[in-house]
Short mmCIF file of C-alpha atoms in Angstrom, two decimals:
data_model
loop_
_atom_site.label_atom_id
_atom_site.label_comp_id
_atom_site.label_asym_id
_atom_site.label_seq_id
_atom_site.Cartn_x
_atom_site.Cartn_y
_atom_site.Cartn_z
CA MET A 1 -20.60 -18.20 -31.65
CA ALA A 2 -17.23 -16.96 -31.59
CA ARG A 3 -19.02 -13.22 -31.72
CA GLY A 4 -21.52 -13.87 -29.30
CA ARG A 5 -18.31 -15.30 -26.50
CA VAL A 6 -16.64 -11.72 -27.37
CA LEU A 7 -19.94 -10.12 -26.69
CA SER A 8 -20.48 -12.12 -23.37
CA SER A 9 -17.12 -11.14 -22.22
CA ILE A 10 -17.29 -7.41 -22.81
CA LEU A 11 -21.29 -7.70 -21.04
CA SER A 12 -19.42 -9.07 -17.77
CA ARG A 13 -16.77 -6.84 -17.67
CA ALA A 14 -18.79 -4.22 -18.24
CA GLN A 15 -21.29 -5.36 -15.29
CA ALA A 16 -17.85 -5.72 -12.94
CA LEU A 17 -17.12 -2.49 -13.34
CA ARG A 18 -20.54 -1.40 -12.55
CA ASN A 19 -20.57 -3.60 -9.58
CA TYR A 20 -17.81 -1.65 -8.28
CA ARG A 21 -18.68 1.62 -9.00
CA SER A 22 -22.46 0.81 -7.46
CA SER A 23 -20.87 -0.45 -4.23
CA PHE A 24 -20.69 2.91 -2.28
CA VAL A 25 -17.77 3.07 -0.11
CA GLN A 26 -17.06 6.03 2.42
CA SER A 27 -13.93 7.68 1.65
CA THR A 28 -11.92 9.00 4.19
CA ARG A 29 -9.64 12.11 4.51
CA LEU A 30 -5.80 10.93 4.58
CA GLU A 31 -2.82 12.67 6.32
CA TYR A 32 -0.23 13.46 3.74
CA VAL A 33 3.04 15.10 3.49
CA SER A 34 4.01 16.82 -0.21
CA TYR A 35 7.81 16.78 -1.57
CA SER A 36 8.46 19.38 -4.41
CA THR A 37 11.53 21.25 -5.71
CA PRO A 38 11.99 23.85 -8.21
CA ARG A 39 12.78 21.37 -11.02
CA ASN A 40 9.65 19.14 -10.40
CA GLN A 41 7.31 19.69 -13.41
CA MET A 42 4.31 20.65 -11.69
CA GLU A 43 2.13 20.11 -14.69
CA ALA A 44 3.06 16.54 -14.77
CA PRO A 45 0.81 14.06 -12.75
CA PRO A 46 2.71 13.74 -9.26
CA ILE A 47 3.52 10.25 -7.64
CA VAL A 48 1.12 9.36 -4.78
CA VAL A 49 2.81 6.82 -2.56
CA MET A 50 0.90 4.51 0.00
CA HIS A 51 2.76 2.37 2.49
CA ASP A 52 2.17 -1.35 3.33
CA LEU A 53 0.48 -2.61 5.74
CA ASN A 54 1.50 -1.84 9.72
CA LEU A 55 3.82 1.27 8.47
CA SER A 56 3.16 4.88 7.93
CA LEU A 57 4.26 7.66 5.50
CA GLU A 58 7.22 8.34 7.91
CA SER A 59 8.76 4.96 6.23
CA TRP A 60 8.88 6.52 3.03
CA ARG A 61 10.14 10.51 4.04
CA HIS A 62 13.88 9.91 2.89
CA VAL A 63 13.04 8.10 -0.19
CA ALA A 64 10.18 10.76 -1.33
CA SER A 65 12.59 13.45 -0.60
CA ASN A 66 15.18 12.12 -2.59
CA LEU A 67 12.56 10.73 -5.66
CA SER A 68 11.22 14.69 -5.78
CA GLN A 69 15.14 16.15 -5.40
CA GLU A 70 16.42 13.70 -8.41
CA GLY A 71 13.42 13.09 -10.31
CA LEU A 72 11.07 15.97 -12.71
CA ARG A 73 7.77 15.03 -10.11
CA GLN A 74 6.36 16.02 -7.38
CA VAL A 75 5.51 13.11 -4.28
CA ILE A 76 3.03 13.18 -2.17
CA THR A 77 2.94 10.57 0.69
CA VAL A 78 0.04 9.61 2.73
CA ASP A 79 -0.94 7.56 5.70
CA ALA A 80 -3.40 4.93 4.52
CA ARG A 81 -6.82 4.54 6.73
CA ASN A 82 -6.21 3.04 9.82
CA HIS A 83 -2.54 3.67 9.62
CA GLY A 84 -0.22 6.52 10.92
CA ILE A 85 -2.38 9.42 12.01
CA SER A 86 -5.39 9.14 9.28
CA PRO A 87 -8.46 8.27 11.00
CA HIS A 88 -9.53 4.76 11.91
CA THR A 89 -12.76 3.45 10.57
CA SER A 90 -14.67 0.57 10.04
CA GLY A 91 -14.12 -0.57 6.46
CA HIS A 92 -10.05 -1.47 5.23
CA SER A 93 -10.56 -3.35 1.98
CA PRO A 94 -8.83 -2.69 -1.03
CA MET A 95 -12.01 -0.69 -2.90
CA HIS A 96 -11.91 1.11 0.48
CA LEU A 97 -8.05 2.20 0.09
CA ALA A 98 -8.35 3.24 -3.44
CA ALA A 99 -11.49 5.55 -2.81
CA ASP A 100 -9.36 7.04 -0.09
CA VAL A 101 -6.68 8.18 -2.98
CA GLN A 102 -9.56 9.06 -5.33
CA ALA A 103 -10.69 11.24 -2.39
CA LEU A 104 -7.13 12.76 -2.07
CA MET A 105 -6.93 13.34 -5.93
CA SER A 106 -10.15 15.35 -5.93
CA HIS A 107 -9.04 17.34 -2.84
CA GLN A 108 -5.85 18.09 -4.13
CA ARG A 109 -7.22 19.07 -7.79
CA LEU A 110 -5.22 16.53 -9.37
CA SER A 111 -6.63 14.98 -12.90
CA LYS A 112 -3.95 12.10 -12.81
CA ILE A 113 -1.35 10.50 -10.61
CA VAL A 114 1.57 8.11 -10.88
CA ALA A 115 0.40 5.19 -8.39
CA LEU A 116 3.02 4.22 -6.14
CA GLY A 117 2.10 1.62 -3.49
CA HIS A 118 4.15 -1.20 -1.35
CA GLY A 119 2.18 -4.26 -0.18
CA MET A 120 -0.98 -3.15 0.89
CA GLY A 121 -0.82 0.40 -0.63
CA GLY A 122 0.24 -1.55 -3.96
CA ARG A 123 -3.13 -3.57 -3.95
CA ALA A 124 -4.96 -0.06 -3.21
CA MET A 125 -3.61 1.25 -6.38
CA MET A 126 -3.77 -1.91 -8.05
CA THR A 127 -7.61 -1.67 -7.44
CA LEU A 128 -7.63 2.49 -8.40
CA ALA A 129 -5.73 1.66 -11.67
CA LEU A 130 -8.06 -1.32 -12.88
CA THR A 131 -11.37 0.64 -11.78
CA GLN A 132 -10.48 4.04 -12.49
CA PRO A 133 -7.68 3.71 -15.54
CA GLN A 134 -8.68 7.25 -16.50
CA LEU A 135 -6.92 8.64 -13.21
CA VAL A 136 -3.75 7.01 -13.35
CA GLU A 137 -0.91 7.70 -15.87
CA ARG A 138 1.09 5.03 -14.88
CA VAL A 139 2.12 2.46 -11.93
CA ILE A 140 4.83 1.36 -10.03
CA LEU A 141 4.12 -1.45 -7.47
CA VAL A 142 6.84 -2.71 -4.96
CA ASP A 143 7.03 -6.29 -4.13
CA ILE A 144 3.25 -6.83 -4.34
CA THR A 145 1.27 -8.37 -7.47
CA PRO A 146 -2.20 -9.62 -7.24
CA ALA A 147 -1.32 -13.23 -5.92
CA PRO A 148 -1.50 -14.29 -2.73
CA VAL A 149 0.55 -13.27 0.19
CA PRO A 150 3.24 -15.84 1.00
CA SER A 151 2.29 -18.05 4.06
CA ASN A 152 5.40 -16.93 5.92
CA PHE A 153 4.84 -13.72 5.79
CA TYR A 154 5.23 -12.12 9.65
CA LEU A 155 2.33 -10.05 9.67
CA THR A 156 -0.28 -12.92 10.25
CA ARG A 157 -3.57 -12.88 11.37
CA GLN A 158 -2.43 -14.11 14.58
CA VAL A 159 -0.27 -10.91 15.27
CA PHE A 160 -3.47 -8.49 14.55
CA GLU A 161 -5.47 -10.93 16.88
CA MET A 162 -2.91 -10.69 19.53
CA MET A 163 -2.89 -6.65 19.15
CA LEU A 164 -6.23 -6.51 20.14
CA GLN A 165 -5.71 -8.75 23.30
CA VAL A 166 -2.43 -7.30 24.54
CA ALA A 167 -3.24 -3.47 24.48
CA PRO A 168 -5.85 -3.44 27.43
CA THR A 169 -3.30 -5.99 29.52
CA ILE A 170 -1.06 -2.86 29.44
CA PRO A 171 -0.87 -0.98 32.90
CA PRO A 172 -2.01 2.55 32.36
CA ASN A 173 1.06 4.04 34.81
CA LEU A 174 3.57 2.75 32.15
CA SER A 175 5.19 5.51 29.81
CA LEU A 176 4.97 4.63 26.19
CA SER A 177 8.68 3.33 25.96
CA GLU A 178 7.65 1.12 29.24
CA GLY A 179 4.47 -0.01 27.43
CA ARG A 180 6.53 -1.47 24.62
CA MET A 181 9.40 -2.88 26.34
CA PHE A 182 6.49 -4.57 28.13
CA ILE A 183 4.65 -6.20 25.03
CA LEU A 184 7.96 -7.24 23.40
CA PRO A 185 8.48 -10.56 25.08
CA LEU A 186 4.47 -11.26 24.11
CA PHE A 187 5.41 -10.52 20.38
CA GLN A 188 8.86 -12.13 20.45
CA ASP A 189 7.49 -15.87 19.91
CA VAL A 190 5.33 -15.25 16.89
CA VAL A 191 7.49 -12.51 15.08
CA HIS A 192 11.06 -13.57 15.32
CA ASP A 193 12.95 -11.15 13.08
CA VAL A 194 14.12 -8.55 14.84
CA SER A 195 13.38 -5.70 12.66
CA GLU A 196 9.87 -7.19 12.21
CA LEU A 197 9.22 -6.69 15.42
CA ARG A 198 10.37 -3.52 15.97
CA ARG A 199 7.82 -2.56 13.23
CA VAL A 200 4.94 -4.23 15.23
CA VAL A 201 6.16 -2.85 18.82
CA ASP A 202 6.65 0.64 17.30
CA ASN A 203 2.82 0.99 16.58
CA LEU A 204 2.13 1.17 20.25
CA ARG A 205 0.41 4.60 20.97
CA LYS A 206 -0.16 6.00 24.60
CA MET A 207 -4.16 7.53 24.33
CA GLN A 208 -5.05 10.51 26.25
CA ASP A 209 -7.04 8.86 29.10
CA ASP A 210 -3.54 7.00 29.62
CA THR A 211 -4.55 3.50 27.97
CA PHE A 212 -2.70 1.75 25.35
CA GLY A 213 -3.84 1.39 21.50
CA TRP A 214 -2.24 0.91 18.22
CA ALA A 215 -1.34 3.55 15.13
CA VAL A 216 -2.73 0.65 13.11
CA ASN A 217 -6.39 -0.22 13.58
CA PRO A 218 -6.24 -4.12 13.83
CA ARG A 219 -10.08 -5.12 14.43
CA ALA A 220 -10.30 -3.19 10.68
CA VAL A 221 -7.58 -4.92 9.13
CA LEU A 222 -9.01 -8.24 10.48
CA GLY A 223 -12.13 -7.15 9.36
CA SER A 224 -10.88 -7.12 5.63
CA TRP A 225 -8.30 -9.97 5.83
CA ALA A 226 -9.31 -11.92 3.13
CA GLU A 227 -10.04 -9.37 0.38
CA LEU A 228 -6.80 -7.87 1.54
CA MET A 229 -4.19 -10.72 1.96
CA ILE A 230 -5.52 -14.07 0.77
CA ASN A 231 -8.17 -13.64 -1.72
CA TYR A 232 -7.57 -10.14 -3.12
CA GLU A 233 -7.74 -11.56 -7.04
CA SER A 234 -11.38 -12.84 -6.48
CA THR A 235 -12.15 -8.97 -6.13
CA LEU A 236 -10.82 -8.18 -9.48
CA GLY A 237 -13.29 -10.45 -11.13
CA GLY A 238 -14.83 -9.38 -14.45
CA LEU A 239 -12.59 -6.00 -14.47
CA SER A 240 -10.42 -5.42 -17.78
CA PRO A 241 -6.69 -5.05 -17.78
CA TYR A 242 -5.10 -2.02 -16.98
CA MET A 243 -3.17 -0.92 -20.24
CA GLY A 244 -0.87 1.66 -18.91
CA GLU A 245 2.91 1.10 -17.91
CA VAL A 246 3.35 -0.57 -14.87
CA LEU A 247 6.81 -1.03 -13.12
CA LEU A 248 7.00 -3.75 -10.68
CA ILE A 249 10.47 -3.54 -8.11
CA ALA A 250 10.65 -6.64 -6.32
CA GLY A 251 12.86 -7.89 -3.85
CA SER A 252 15.25 -10.82 -4.62
CA GLN A 253 15.08 -12.10 -0.87
CA SER A 254 11.39 -11.78 -0.72
CA GLU A 255 9.01 -14.42 -1.74
CA PHE A 256 5.80 -12.02 -2.44
CA VAL A 257 7.37 -12.01 -6.30
CA THR A 258 7.84 -15.46 -7.89
CA SER A 259 7.23 -16.58 -11.58
CA SER A 260 3.78 -17.48 -10.93
CA SER A 261 2.59 -14.44 -9.16
CA ILE A 262 4.30 -12.56 -12.20
CA ALA A 263 1.72 -14.43 -14.42
CA VAL A 264 -0.90 -13.50 -12.53
CA MET A 265 0.40 -9.84 -12.76
CA GLN A 266 0.14 -10.24 -16.46
CA ARG A 267 -3.15 -10.90 -16.49
CA TYR A 268 -3.94 -7.61 -15.21
CA PHE A 269 -1.35 -5.44 -15.73
CA PRO A 270 -0.08 -7.02 -19.31
CA ASN A 271 2.53 -4.32 -20.02
CA THR A 272 4.66 -4.70 -16.87
CA VAL A 273 8.32 -4.34 -16.71
CA VAL A 274 9.26 -6.13 -13.42
CA GLN A 275 12.99 -5.30 -11.66
CA ILE A 276 14.65 -7.62 -8.87
CA LEU A 277 16.92 -5.71 -6.35
CA ASP A 278 19.03 -7.45 -3.86
CA ALA A 279 16.53 -6.92 -1.18
CA GLY A 280 13.87 -8.16 1.13
CA HIS A 281 10.17 -7.10 1.27
CA CYS A 282 11.04 -3.47 1.71
CA VAL A 283 12.84 -2.86 -1.52
CA TYR A 284 12.96 1.12 -0.62
CA GLU A 285 14.49 0.70 2.56
CA ASP A 286 17.29 -2.20 1.64
CA GLN A 287 18.31 -0.62 -1.76
CA PRO A 288 17.48 3.02 -1.20
CA GLU A 289 19.67 4.42 -4.50
CA GLN A 290 19.09 1.69 -6.49
CA PHE A 291 15.19 2.02 -5.78
CA VAL A 292 14.96 5.96 -6.40
CA GLU A 293 17.01 5.45 -9.91
CA LEU A 294 14.51 2.86 -11.13
CA VAL A 295 11.52 5.17 -10.72
CA VAL A 296 13.14 8.51 -11.41
CA GLU A 297 13.75 6.63 -14.80
CA PHE A 298 10.49 5.14 -14.99
CA THR A 299 8.82 8.65 -14.60
CA GLN A 300 11.05 10.39 -16.56
CA THR A 301 8.66 10.79 -19.43
CA CYS A 302 5.29 12.51 -19.34
CA SER A 303 2.44 10.93 -21.20
CA VAL A 304 -0.37 13.33 -20.45
CA CYS A 305 1.91 16.62 -20.68
#
Protein backbone atom coordinates (compact mmCIF):
# COMPACT_ATOMS: atom_id res chain seq x y z
CA MET A 1 0.00 0.00 0.00
CA ALA A 2 2.79 2.44 0.98
CA ARG A 3 4.70 1.53 -2.18
CA GLY A 4 1.60 2.28 -4.22
CA ARG A 5 1.23 5.71 -2.63
CA VAL A 6 4.89 6.52 -3.33
CA LEU A 7 4.54 5.43 -6.96
CA SER A 8 1.36 7.48 -7.32
CA SER A 9 3.13 10.54 -5.89
CA ILE A 10 6.07 10.12 -8.29
CA LEU A 11 3.74 9.74 -11.27
CA SER A 12 1.70 12.81 -10.30
CA ARG A 13 4.85 14.93 -9.98
CA ALA A 14 6.11 13.69 -13.33
CA GLN A 15 2.75 14.52 -14.90
CA ALA A 16 2.84 18.02 -13.37
CA LEU A 17 6.27 18.65 -14.88
CA ARG A 18 5.12 17.32 -18.27
CA ASN A 19 2.13 19.66 -18.11
CA TYR A 20 4.46 22.60 -17.48
CA ARG A 21 6.77 21.67 -20.32
CA SER A 22 3.97 20.91 -22.76
CA SER A 23 2.28 24.26 -22.09
CA PHE A 24 3.83 26.24 -24.92
CA VAL A 25 4.84 29.69 -23.79
CA GLN A 26 6.23 32.17 -26.28
CA SER A 27 9.34 33.77 -24.82
CA THR A 28 10.29 37.41 -25.27
CA ARG A 29 13.80 38.71 -25.80
CA LEU A 30 14.62 40.84 -22.78
CA GLU A 31 16.67 43.99 -22.55
CA TYR A 32 19.58 43.50 -20.17
CA VAL A 33 22.71 45.10 -18.74
CA SER A 34 25.82 43.11 -17.85
CA TYR A 35 28.25 44.04 -15.07
CA SER A 36 31.67 42.46 -14.85
CA THR A 37 35.16 43.22 -13.57
CA PRO A 38 38.54 41.52 -14.09
CA ARG A 39 38.20 39.79 -10.71
CA ASN A 40 34.97 38.01 -11.70
CA GLN A 41 35.28 34.27 -12.27
CA MET A 42 33.76 34.08 -15.74
CA GLU A 43 33.52 30.28 -15.60
CA ALA A 44 31.16 30.57 -12.63
CA PRO A 45 27.44 30.91 -13.38
CA PRO A 46 26.50 34.61 -13.39
CA ILE A 47 23.90 36.20 -11.15
CA VAL A 48 20.82 37.03 -13.25
CA VAL A 49 18.57 39.59 -11.59
CA MET A 50 14.89 40.22 -12.29
CA HIS A 51 13.19 43.18 -10.61
CA ASP A 52 9.80 43.50 -8.94
CA LEU A 53 6.47 44.53 -10.43
CA ASN A 54 6.32 48.12 -11.72
CA LEU A 55 10.11 48.56 -11.52
CA SER A 56 12.95 47.99 -14.01
CA LEU A 57 16.60 46.99 -14.21
CA GLU A 58 17.49 50.62 -13.51
CA SER A 59 16.46 50.12 -9.86
CA TRP A 60 19.26 47.53 -9.54
CA ARG A 61 22.03 49.54 -11.20
CA HIS A 62 24.01 50.50 -8.07
CA VAL A 63 23.60 47.19 -6.25
CA ALA A 64 24.43 45.14 -9.37
CA SER A 65 27.58 47.18 -9.96
CA ASN A 66 28.65 46.71 -6.35
CA LEU A 67 27.93 42.97 -6.51
CA SER A 68 30.22 42.54 -9.52
CA GLN A 69 32.94 44.67 -7.94
CA GLU A 70 32.89 43.03 -4.51
CA GLY A 71 31.96 39.48 -5.49
CA LEU A 72 33.32 36.85 -7.86
CA ARG A 73 30.34 36.67 -10.20
CA GLN A 74 29.32 38.54 -13.31
CA VAL A 75 25.90 40.16 -12.81
CA ILE A 76 23.19 40.49 -15.48
CA THR A 77 20.11 42.60 -14.78
CA VAL A 78 17.04 42.33 -17.01
CA ASP A 79 13.96 44.35 -17.79
CA ALA A 80 11.12 41.85 -17.43
CA ARG A 81 8.63 41.68 -20.28
CA ASN A 82 6.02 44.44 -20.04
CA HIS A 83 8.48 46.54 -18.01
CA GLY A 84 11.25 49.03 -18.69
CA ILE A 85 12.24 48.92 -22.36
CA SER A 86 11.54 45.21 -22.89
CA PRO A 87 8.65 44.46 -25.28
CA HIS A 88 5.01 44.64 -24.25
CA THR A 89 3.25 41.30 -24.80
CA SER A 90 -0.08 39.81 -23.78
CA GLY A 91 1.14 37.06 -21.44
CA HIS A 92 2.60 37.89 -18.04
CA SER A 93 2.34 34.72 -15.96
CA PRO A 94 5.26 33.43 -13.87
CA MET A 95 5.77 30.78 -16.55
CA HIS A 96 6.11 33.48 -19.22
CA LEU A 97 8.66 35.33 -17.09
CA ALA A 98 10.63 32.14 -16.42
CA ALA A 99 10.63 31.28 -20.14
CA ASP A 100 12.12 34.70 -20.89
CA VAL A 101 15.02 34.04 -18.50
CA GLN A 102 15.59 30.66 -20.12
CA ALA A 103 15.62 32.33 -23.56
CA LEU A 104 18.17 34.88 -22.29
CA MET A 105 20.34 32.02 -21.06
CA SER A 106 20.17 30.39 -24.48
CA HIS A 107 21.03 33.67 -26.21
CA GLN A 108 23.97 34.24 -23.87
CA ARG A 109 25.00 30.55 -24.01
CA LEU A 110 24.69 30.13 -20.26
CA SER A 111 24.31 26.58 -18.98
CA LYS A 112 23.53 27.63 -15.40
CA ILE A 113 22.79 30.81 -13.45
CA VAL A 114 22.36 32.10 -9.94
CA ALA A 115 18.70 33.12 -10.13
CA LEU A 116 18.04 36.30 -8.13
CA GLY A 117 14.57 37.82 -8.08
CA HIS A 118 12.70 40.49 -6.12
CA GLY A 119 8.94 40.17 -5.72
CA MET A 120 7.53 39.40 -9.18
CA GLY A 121 11.04 38.57 -10.37
CA GLY A 122 11.40 36.18 -7.45
CA ARG A 123 8.34 34.27 -8.59
CA ALA A 124 9.80 34.03 -12.07
CA MET A 125 13.01 32.59 -10.61
CA MET A 126 11.11 30.19 -8.34
CA THR A 127 9.22 28.86 -11.35
CA LEU A 128 12.45 28.50 -13.33
CA ALA A 129 14.15 26.61 -10.49
CA LEU A 130 11.20 24.26 -9.92
CA THR A 131 10.58 23.48 -13.60
CA GLN A 132 14.18 23.61 -14.91
CA PRO A 133 16.38 22.87 -11.87
CA GLN A 134 19.29 21.83 -14.09
CA LEU A 135 19.61 25.47 -15.20
CA VAL A 136 19.85 26.96 -11.71
CA GLU A 137 22.96 26.62 -9.54
CA ARG A 138 21.31 28.38 -6.60
CA VAL A 139 18.49 30.84 -5.89
CA ILE A 140 18.34 34.21 -4.13
CA LEU A 141 14.86 35.55 -3.35
CA VAL A 142 14.24 39.09 -2.14
CA ASP A 143 11.22 39.51 0.14
CA ILE A 144 9.00 36.99 -1.62
CA THR A 145 7.76 33.42 -1.08
CA PRO A 146 5.16 31.25 -2.87
CA ALA A 147 2.53 32.42 -0.35
CA PRO A 148 -0.06 35.09 -1.29
CA VAL A 149 1.03 38.73 -1.46
CA PRO A 150 -0.08 40.70 1.65
CA SER A 151 -3.37 42.52 1.23
CA ASN A 152 -1.85 45.90 2.14
CA PHE A 153 0.68 45.87 -0.76
CA TYR A 154 0.36 49.19 -2.55
CA LEU A 155 0.23 47.69 -6.04
CA THR A 156 -3.40 46.59 -6.00
CA ARG A 157 -5.61 45.72 -8.96
CA GLN A 158 -7.13 49.16 -8.54
CA VAL A 159 -3.79 50.85 -9.28
CA PHE A 160 -3.37 49.03 -12.60
CA GLU A 161 -7.02 49.54 -13.53
CA MET A 162 -6.52 53.26 -12.88
CA MET A 163 -3.45 53.25 -15.13
CA LEU A 164 -5.59 52.01 -18.00
CA GLN A 165 -8.26 54.61 -17.31
CA VAL A 166 -6.03 57.61 -16.61
CA ALA A 167 -3.50 57.54 -19.48
CA PRO A 168 -6.04 58.41 -22.25
CA THR A 169 -7.29 61.42 -20.24
CA ILE A 170 -3.92 63.22 -20.09
CA PRO A 171 -3.90 66.18 -22.53
CA PRO A 172 -1.45 65.34 -25.34
CA ASN A 173 0.00 68.86 -25.36
CA LEU A 174 1.56 68.29 -21.92
CA SER A 175 5.22 67.40 -21.54
CA LEU A 176 6.19 64.22 -19.70
CA SER A 177 6.91 66.10 -16.46
CA GLU A 178 3.61 67.98 -16.78
CA GLY A 179 1.81 64.70 -17.48
CA ARG A 180 3.24 63.21 -14.30
CA MET A 181 2.09 66.24 -12.31
CA PHE A 182 -1.35 65.86 -13.91
CA ILE A 183 -1.79 62.26 -12.70
CA LEU A 184 -0.18 62.72 -9.28
CA PRO A 185 -3.35 63.82 -7.41
CA LEU A 186 -5.37 61.07 -9.12
CA PHE A 187 -3.24 58.33 -7.55
CA GLN A 188 -2.68 60.02 -4.17
CA ASP A 189 -5.96 58.72 -2.78
CA VAL A 190 -4.98 55.14 -3.65
CA VAL A 191 -1.21 55.06 -3.01
CA HIS A 192 -0.44 56.87 0.25
CA ASP A 193 3.29 56.29 0.70
CA VAL A 194 5.33 58.99 -1.08
CA SER A 195 8.06 56.68 -2.43
CA GLU A 196 5.52 54.11 -3.61
CA LEU A 197 3.47 56.86 -5.27
CA ARG A 198 6.59 58.07 -7.06
CA ARG A 199 7.23 54.56 -8.42
CA VAL A 200 3.77 54.55 -9.99
CA VAL A 201 4.01 58.07 -11.44
CA ASP A 202 7.53 57.52 -12.80
CA ASN A 203 6.19 54.70 -14.99
CA LEU A 204 4.35 57.22 -17.17
CA ARG A 205 5.79 57.62 -20.67
CA LYS A 206 5.25 60.07 -23.53
CA MET A 207 4.61 58.11 -26.73
CA GLN A 208 5.78 59.01 -30.25
CA ASP A 209 2.30 60.17 -31.25
CA ASP A 210 2.22 62.56 -28.21
CA THR A 211 -0.25 60.41 -26.28
CA PHE A 212 0.68 58.98 -22.89
CA GLY A 213 1.29 55.38 -21.89
CA TRP A 214 3.17 53.34 -19.32
CA ALA A 215 6.56 51.63 -19.14
CA VAL A 216 4.70 48.80 -17.41
CA ASN A 217 1.89 47.08 -19.34
CA PRO A 218 -1.08 47.24 -16.95
CA ARG A 219 -3.37 45.21 -19.20
CA ALA A 220 -0.95 42.27 -19.29
CA VAL A 221 -0.35 42.46 -15.53
CA LEU A 222 -4.10 42.43 -14.84
CA GLY A 223 -4.54 39.48 -17.21
CA SER A 224 -2.21 37.35 -15.08
CA TRP A 225 -3.08 38.87 -11.70
CA ALA A 226 -4.31 35.69 -10.01
CA GLU A 227 -1.30 33.56 -11.01
CA LEU A 228 1.18 36.32 -10.29
CA MET A 229 -0.13 37.84 -7.05
CA ILE A 230 -2.84 35.79 -5.35
CA ASN A 231 -2.77 32.11 -6.30
CA TYR A 232 0.86 31.67 -7.30
CA GLU A 233 1.27 28.52 -5.22
CA SER A 234 -1.53 26.83 -7.15
CA THR A 235 0.63 27.04 -10.30
CA LEU A 236 3.23 24.82 -8.60
CA GLY A 237 0.98 21.85 -7.88
CA GLY A 238 2.74 18.50 -8.18
CA LEU A 239 6.22 19.89 -8.88
CA SER A 240 9.14 18.36 -7.01
CA PRO A 241 11.00 20.60 -4.54
CA TYR A 242 14.11 22.41 -5.72
CA MET A 243 16.95 20.84 -3.75
CA GLY A 244 19.63 23.46 -4.41
CA GLU A 245 20.73 26.15 -1.98
CA VAL A 246 18.36 29.08 -1.52
CA LEU A 247 18.88 32.40 0.25
CA LEU A 248 15.77 34.37 1.21
CA ILE A 249 16.53 37.98 2.16
CA ALA A 250 13.52 39.62 3.82
CA GLY A 251 12.68 43.05 5.20
CA SER A 252 11.60 43.24 8.85
CA GLN A 253 9.23 46.13 8.03
CA SER A 254 7.54 44.18 5.25
CA GLU A 255 4.70 41.67 5.58
CA PHE A 256 5.76 39.55 2.60
CA VAL A 257 7.81 37.11 4.67
CA THR A 258 6.20 35.72 7.83
CA SER A 259 6.49 32.48 9.78
CA SER A 260 3.56 31.03 7.84
CA SER A 261 4.94 32.06 4.44
CA ILE A 262 8.36 30.63 5.34
CA ALA A 263 6.61 27.32 6.08
CA VAL A 264 5.10 27.43 2.58
CA MET A 265 8.55 28.26 1.19
CA GLN A 266 10.12 25.22 2.88
CA ARG A 267 7.75 22.86 1.07
CA TYR A 268 9.17 23.86 -2.31
CA PHE A 269 12.66 25.00 -1.29
CA PRO A 270 13.70 22.88 1.72
CA ASN A 271 17.30 24.14 1.70
CA THR A 272 16.37 27.76 2.34
CA VAL A 273 18.33 30.04 4.65
CA VAL A 274 16.43 33.16 5.77
CA GLN A 275 18.14 36.46 6.50
CA ILE A 276 16.04 39.38 7.78
CA LEU A 277 17.33 42.94 7.45
CA ASP A 278 15.98 46.18 8.91
CA ALA A 279 14.19 47.18 5.71
CA GLY A 280 10.93 47.36 3.84
CA HIS A 281 9.96 45.38 0.74
CA CYS A 282 12.80 46.89 -1.37
CA VAL A 283 15.48 45.40 0.89
CA TYR A 284 18.34 46.04 -1.54
CA GLU A 285 17.50 49.77 -1.63
CA ASP A 286 17.03 50.19 2.12
CA GLN A 287 20.12 48.19 3.16
CA PRO A 288 22.38 48.02 0.08
CA GLU A 289 25.66 47.33 1.90
CA GLN A 290 24.26 44.49 4.03
CA PHE A 291 22.40 43.11 1.03
CA VAL A 292 25.54 43.01 -1.12
CA GLU A 293 27.49 41.42 1.71
CA LEU A 294 24.93 38.59 2.06
CA VAL A 295 24.80 37.89 -1.68
CA VAL A 296 28.58 37.99 -2.10
CA GLU A 297 29.03 35.53 0.78
CA PHE A 298 26.29 33.23 -0.58
CA THR A 299 27.86 33.14 -4.07
CA GLN A 300 31.50 32.98 -2.96
CA THR A 301 31.84 29.30 -3.80
CA CYS A 302 30.85 27.73 -7.10
CA SER A 303 29.28 24.28 -6.94
CA VAL A 304 29.70 23.60 -10.67
CA CYS A 305 33.15 25.09 -11.43
